[in-house]
Each structure stands twice: as structure tokens, then as C-alpha cells.
């Protein structure tokens, strides 16, 4: 998680050597994930848009909200 994850902010990180999966809001921008070259911002945005997974914390929060609403109905 990172500050702003629940407000839709984007998170770019490196030094994970491709071990963490990308999400719609976060992306590994280390050169080892980009054929050992710097990634251009439009490429990073395209990767985010092509990724369906939400950040784990956001997905869990949405699931819990859905469960609460179902109980109230």
C-alpha cells in the first residue's frame, strides 16, 4: 500500500526485479522490467491501462464494502 492508493493515485517503483505484479495503479519501472532501458511515461500508462488487477488493498476494501451493503439490504 502507499499513501493515496484509495484515492486513485499512481505508484511507480523499482528494485523489485519483476517480483511484484503490476496493477491498474502501480507499476515496476525498474530497467530490468523494460529490456534494460528507461521506460517512457506513455509506455508506463499503457501498461497500467492494460492491467486489470486492482491493488490488493483496494480490491479488499471494495469487497468488504460490498459485503457490508449486502448485509444492510
mmCIF file of N, CA and C in Angstrom:
data_model
loop_
_atom_site.group_PDB
_atom_site.id
_atom_site.type_symbol
_atom_site.label_atom_id
_atom_site.label_comp_id
_atom_site.label_asym_id
_atom_site.label_seq_id
_atom_site.Cartn_x
_atom_site.Cartn_y
_atom_site.Cartn_z
ATOM 1 N N UNK A 1 0.850 -1.181 0.000
ATOM 2 C CA UNK A 1 0.000 0.000 0.000
ATOM 3 C C UNK A 1 0.892 1.239 0.000
ATOM 4 N N UNK A 2 0.345 2.333 -0.446
ATOM 5 C CA UNK A 2 1.050 3.606 -0.465
ATOM 6 C C UNK A 2 0.034 4.695 -0.166
ATOM 7 N N UNK A 3 0.501 5.847 0.324
ATOM 8 C CA UNK A 3 -0.430 6.941 0.584
ATOM 9 C C UNK A 3 -1.166 7.317 -0.704
ATOM 10 N N UNK A 4 -2.453 7.395 -0.638
ATOM 11 C CA UNK A 4 -3.243 7.773 -1.794
ATOM 12 C C UNK A 4 -3.773 6.613 -2.616
ATOM 13 N N UNK A 5 -3.420 5.392 -2.266
ATOM 14 C CA UNK A 5 -3.878 4.226 -3.038
ATOM 15 C C UNK A 5 -5.398 4.187 -3.117
ATOM 16 N N UNK A 6 -6.060 4.568 -2.045
ATOM 17 C CA UNK A 6 -7.523 4.524 -2.022
ATOM 18 C C UNK A 6 -8.146 5.735 -2.709
ATOM 19 N N UNK A 7 -7.311 6.716 -3.076
ATOM 20 C CA UNK A 7 -7.799 7.895 -3.803
ATOM 21 C C UNK A 7 -7.422 7.837 -5.276
ATOM 22 N N UNK A 8 -6.891 6.698 -5.731
ATOM 23 C CA UNK A 8 -6.593 6.523 -7.143
ATOM 24 C C UNK A 8 -5.232 7.013 -7.603
ATOM 25 N N UNK A 9 -4.355 7.378 -6.659
ATOM 26 C CA UNK A 9 -3.033 7.834 -7.084
ATOM 27 C C UNK A 9 -2.231 6.678 -7.684
ATOM 28 N N UNK A 10 -1.262 7.019 -8.504
ATOM 29 C CA UNK A 10 -0.410 6.017 -9.137
ATOM 30 C C UNK A 10 0.871 5.848 -8.321
ATOM 31 N N UNK A 11 1.446 4.646 -8.404
ATOM 32 C CA UNK A 11 2.657 4.327 -7.650
ATOM 33 C C UNK A 11 3.640 3.645 -8.589
ATOM 34 N N UNK A 12 4.817 4.253 -8.741
ATOM 35 C CA UNK A 12 5.868 3.679 -9.573
ATOM 36 C C UNK A 12 7.020 3.283 -8.666
ATOM 37 N N UNK A 13 7.577 2.112 -8.881
ATOM 38 C CA UNK A 13 8.638 1.610 -8.016
ATOM 39 C C UNK A 13 9.637 0.811 -8.836
ATOM 40 N N UNK A 14 10.764 0.523 -8.234
ATOM 41 C CA UNK A 14 11.802 -0.285 -8.862
ATOM 42 C C UNK A 14 12.496 -1.132 -7.816
ATOM 43 N N UNK A 15 13.599 -1.720 -8.191
ATOM 44 C CA UNK A 15 14.417 -2.546 -7.304
ATOM 45 C C UNK A 15 13.694 -3.789 -6.790
ATOM 46 N N UNK A 16 12.652 -4.221 -7.481
ATOM 47 C CA UNK A 16 11.975 -5.458 -7.087
ATOM 48 C C UNK A 16 12.260 -6.575 -8.090
ATOM 49 N N UNK A 17 12.949 -6.234 -9.166
ATOM 50 C CA UNK A 17 13.372 -7.215 -10.180
ATOM 51 C C UNK A 17 12.210 -8.029 -10.736
ATOM 52 N N UNK A 18 11.063 -7.367 -10.903
ATOM 53 C CA UNK A 18 9.910 -8.020 -11.505
ATOM 54 C C UNK A 18 9.174 -8.981 -10.598
ATOM 55 N N UNK A 19 9.454 -8.953 -9.300
ATOM 56 C CA UNK A 19 8.822 -9.900 -8.377
ATOM 57 C C UNK A 19 7.427 -9.466 -7.926
ATOM 58 N N UNK A 20 7.108 -8.184 -8.029
ATOM 59 C CA UNK A 20 5.781 -7.706 -7.644
ATOM 60 C C UNK A 20 4.946 -7.493 -8.896
ATOM 61 N N UNK A 21 3.713 -7.955 -8.905
ATOM 62 C CA UNK A 21 2.876 -7.782 -10.095
ATOM 63 C C UNK A 21 2.413 -6.333 -10.249
ATOM 64 N N UNK A 22 2.261 -5.906 -11.491
ATOM 65 C CA UNK A 22 1.692 -4.586 -11.755
ATOM 66 C C UNK A 22 0.195 -4.624 -11.458
ATOM 67 N N UNK A 23 -0.365 -3.455 -11.168
ATOM 68 C CA UNK A 23 -1.811 -3.307 -11.001
ATOM 69 C C UNK A 23 -2.259 -2.132 -11.856
ATOM 70 N N UNK A 24 -3.540 -1.807 -11.786
ATOM 71 C CA UNK A 24 -4.039 -0.638 -12.525
ATOM 72 C C UNK A 24 -3.457 0.657 -12.003
ATOM 73 N N UNK A 25 -2.929 0.640 -10.790
ATOM 74 C CA UNK A 25 -2.414 1.859 -10.176
ATOM 75 C C UNK A 25 -0.935 1.799 -9.846
ATOM 76 N N UNK A 26 -0.270 0.666 -10.006
ATOM 77 C CA UNK A 26 1.138 0.573 -9.644
ATOM 78 C C UNK A 26 1.911 -0.202 -10.706
ATOM 79 N N UNK A 27 3.181 0.188 -10.878
ATOM 80 C CA UNK A 27 3.969 -0.411 -11.940
ATOM 81 C C UNK A 27 5.443 -0.419 -11.552
ATOM 82 N N UNK A 28 6.099 -1.531 -11.794
ATOM 83 C CA UNK A 28 7.541 -1.648 -11.619
ATOM 84 C C UNK A 28 8.204 -0.959 -12.804
ATOM 85 N N UNK A 29 8.894 0.142 -12.560
ATOM 86 C CA UNK A 29 9.540 0.887 -13.628
ATOM 87 C C UNK A 29 11.047 0.655 -13.662
ATOM 88 N N UNK A 30 11.516 -0.357 -12.938
ATOM 89 C CA UNK A 30 12.935 -0.697 -12.979
ATOM 90 C C UNK A 30 13.337 -1.161 -14.375
ATOM 91 N N UNK A 31 14.571 -0.881 -14.744
ATOM 92 C CA UNK A 31 15.016 -1.190 -16.110
ATOM 93 C C UNK A 31 14.965 -2.673 -16.425
ATOM 94 N N UNK A 32 15.049 -3.533 -15.409
ATOM 95 C CA UNK A 32 15.007 -4.972 -15.686
ATOM 96 C C UNK A 32 13.636 -5.433 -16.148
ATOM 97 N N UNK A 33 12.607 -4.621 -15.971
ATOM 98 C CA UNK A 33 11.264 -4.933 -16.491
ATOM 99 C C UNK A 33 11.017 -4.321 -17.864
ATOM 100 N N UNK A 34 11.940 -3.501 -18.347
ATOM 101 C CA UNK A 34 11.759 -2.752 -19.595
ATOM 102 C C UNK A 34 12.949 -2.962 -20.532
ATOM 103 N N UNK A 35 13.397 -4.174 -20.681
ATOM 104 C CA UNK A 35 14.507 -4.513 -21.566
ATOM 105 C C UNK A 35 15.753 -3.663 -21.281
ATOM 106 N N UNK A 36 15.999 -3.389 -20.006
ATOM 107 C CA UNK A 36 17.190 -2.657 -19.540
ATOM 108 C C UNK A 36 17.344 -1.292 -20.190
ATOM 109 N N UNK A 37 16.212 -0.589 -20.270
ATOM 110 C CA UNK A 37 16.208 0.787 -20.766
ATOM 111 C C UNK A 37 15.184 1.569 -19.951
ATOM 112 N N UNK A 38 15.328 2.871 -19.886
ATOM 113 C CA UNK A 38 14.314 3.674 -19.187
ATOM 114 C C UNK A 38 12.959 3.559 -19.891
ATOM 115 N N UNK A 39 11.920 3.516 -19.119
ATOM 116 C CA UNK A 39 10.558 3.453 -19.666
ATOM 117 C C UNK A 39 10.033 4.864 -19.858
ATOM 118 N N UNK A 40 9.396 5.111 -20.991
ATOM 119 C CA UNK A 40 8.763 6.400 -21.244
ATOM 120 C C UNK A 40 7.405 6.442 -20.534
ATOM 121 N N UNK A 41 7.011 7.612 -20.097
ATOM 122 C CA UNK A 41 5.760 7.753 -19.353
ATOM 123 C C UNK A 41 4.555 7.201 -20.124
ATOM 124 N N UNK A 42 4.416 7.461 -21.432
ATOM 125 C CA UNK A 42 3.282 6.877 -22.159
ATOM 126 C C UNK A 42 3.292 5.341 -22.144
ATOM 127 N N UNK A 43 4.473 4.719 -22.147
ATOM 128 C CA UNK A 43 4.561 3.255 -22.069
ATOM 129 C C UNK A 43 4.073 2.753 -20.714
ATOM 130 N N UNK A 44 4.436 3.468 -19.670
ATOM 131 C CA UNK A 44 4.023 3.084 -18.320
ATOM 132 C C UNK A 44 2.505 3.190 -18.201
ATOM 133 N N UNK A 45 1.947 4.286 -18.683
ATOM 134 C CA UNK A 45 0.487 4.461 -18.630
ATOM 135 C C UNK A 45 -0.229 3.386 -19.432
ATOM 136 N N UNK A 46 0.329 3.018 -20.584
ATOM 137 C CA UNK A 46 -0.289 1.960 -21.395
ATOM 138 C C UNK A 46 -0.272 0.630 -20.643
ATOM 139 N N UNK A 47 0.818 0.340 -19.930
ATOM 140 C CA UNK A 47 0.887 -0.906 -19.149
ATOM 141 C C UNK A 47 -0.153 -0.889 -18.034
ATOM 142 N N UNK A 48 -0.306 0.252 -17.362
ATOM 143 C CA UNK A 48 -1.312 0.357 -16.300
ATOM 144 C C UNK A 48 -2.715 0.128 -16.865
ATOM 145 N N UNK A 49 -3.002 0.732 -17.996
ATOM 146 C CA UNK A 49 -4.332 0.607 -18.603
ATOM 147 C C UNK A 49 -4.619 -0.820 -19.051
ATOM 148 N N UNK A 50 -3.585 -1.559 -19.422
ATOM 149 C CA UNK A 50 -3.766 -2.935 -19.901
ATOM 150 C C UNK A 50 -3.858 -3.948 -18.760
ATOM 151 N N UNK A 51 -3.606 -3.502 -17.537
ATOM 152 C CA UNK A 51 -3.621 -4.393 -16.384
ATOM 153 C C UNK A 51 -4.977 -4.318 -15.697
ATOM 154 N N UNK A 52 -5.620 -5.459 -15.511
ATOM 155 C CA UNK A 52 -6.957 -5.483 -14.895
ATOM 156 C C UNK A 52 -6.925 -5.487 -13.372
ATOM 157 N N UNK A 53 -5.851 -5.978 -12.782
ATOM 158 C CA UNK A 53 -5.798 -6.161 -11.332
ATOM 159 C C UNK A 53 -5.764 -4.822 -10.595
ATOM 160 N N UNK A 54 -6.592 -4.734 -9.562
ATOM 161 C CA UNK A 54 -6.542 -3.600 -8.643
ATOM 162 C C UNK A 54 -5.465 -3.869 -7.598
ATOM 163 N N UNK A 55 -4.936 -2.824 -6.953
ATOM 164 C CA UNK A 55 -4.063 -3.072 -5.817
ATOM 165 C C UNK A 55 -4.801 -3.926 -4.785
ATOM 166 N N UNK A 56 -4.097 -4.839 -4.165
ATOM 167 C CA UNK A 56 -4.710 -5.795 -3.245
ATOM 168 C C UNK A 56 -5.546 -5.107 -2.166
ATOM 169 N N UNK A 57 -5.018 -4.031 -1.586
ATOM 170 C CA UNK A 57 -5.733 -3.344 -0.508
ATOM 171 C C UNK A 57 -7.019 -2.700 -1.013
ATOM 172 N N UNK A 58 -6.975 -2.150 -2.216
ATOM 173 C CA UNK A 58 -8.164 -1.511 -2.795
ATOM 174 C C UNK A 58 -9.219 -2.569 -3.099
ATOM 175 N N UNK A 59 -8.813 -3.682 -3.689
ATOM 176 C CA UNK A 59 -9.756 -4.763 -4.003
ATOM 177 C C UNK A 59 -10.390 -5.310 -2.726
ATOM 178 N N UNK A 60 -9.589 -5.489 -1.678
ATOM 179 C CA UNK A 60 -10.115 -5.984 -0.405
ATOM 180 C C UNK A 60 -11.113 -4.994 0.185
ATOM 181 N N UNK A 61 -10.794 -3.719 0.137
ATOM 182 C CA UNK A 61 -11.709 -2.694 0.643
ATOM 183 C C UNK A 61 -13.022 -2.675 -0.112
ATOM 184 N N UNK A 62 -12.975 -2.821 -1.428
ATOM 185 C CA UNK A 62 -14.194 -2.854 -2.227
ATOM 186 C C UNK A 62 -15.034 -4.082 -1.905
ATOM 187 N N UNK A 63 -14.371 -5.224 -1.708
ATOM 188 C CA UNK A 63 -15.097 -6.451 -1.364
ATOM 189 C C UNK A 63 -15.788 -6.296 -0.004
ATOM 190 N N UNK A 64 -15.093 -5.703 0.953
ATOM 191 C CA UNK A 64 -15.680 -5.505 2.274
ATOM 192 C C UNK A 64 -16.851 -4.535 2.217
ATOM 193 N N UNK A 65 -16.732 -3.482 1.403
ATOM 194 C CA UNK A 65 -17.841 -2.540 1.235
ATOM 195 C C UNK A 65 -19.058 -3.244 0.646
ATOM 196 N N UNK A 66 -18.815 -4.113 -0.342
ATOM 197 C CA UNK A 66 -19.908 -4.867 -0.966
ATOM 198 C C UNK A 66 -20.595 -5.794 0.014
ATOM 199 N N UNK A 67 -19.819 -6.421 0.885
ATOM 200 C CA UNK A 67 -20.383 -7.328 1.886
ATOM 201 C C UNK A 67 -21.227 -6.530 2.892
ATOM 202 N N UNK A 68 -20.735 -5.360 3.299
ATOM 203 C CA UNK A 68 -21.498 -4.532 4.238
ATOM 204 C C UNK A 68 -22.826 -4.087 3.639
ATOM 205 N N UNK A 69 -22.787 -3.688 2.375
ATOM 206 C CA UNK A 69 -24.016 -3.240 1.707
ATOM 207 C C UNK A 69 -24.994 -4.398 1.548
ATOM 208 N N UNK A 70 -24.503 -5.599 1.273
ATOM 209 C CA UNK A 70 -25.373 -6.769 1.121
ATOM 210 C C UNK A 70 -26.053 -7.101 2.456
ATOM 211 N N UNK A 71 -25.350 -6.954 3.552
ATOM 212 C CA UNK A 71 -25.929 -7.231 4.867
ATOM 213 C C UNK A 71 -26.994 -6.216 5.243
ATOM 214 N N UNK A 72 -26.805 -4.972 4.772
ATOM 215 C CA UNK A 72 -27.753 -3.904 5.090
ATOM 216 C C UNK A 72 -29.030 -4.011 4.262
ATOM 217 N N UNK A 73 -28.946 -4.681 3.138
ATOM 218 C CA UNK A 73 -30.116 -4.767 2.231
ATOM 219 C C UNK A 73 -31.136 -5.759 2.717
#
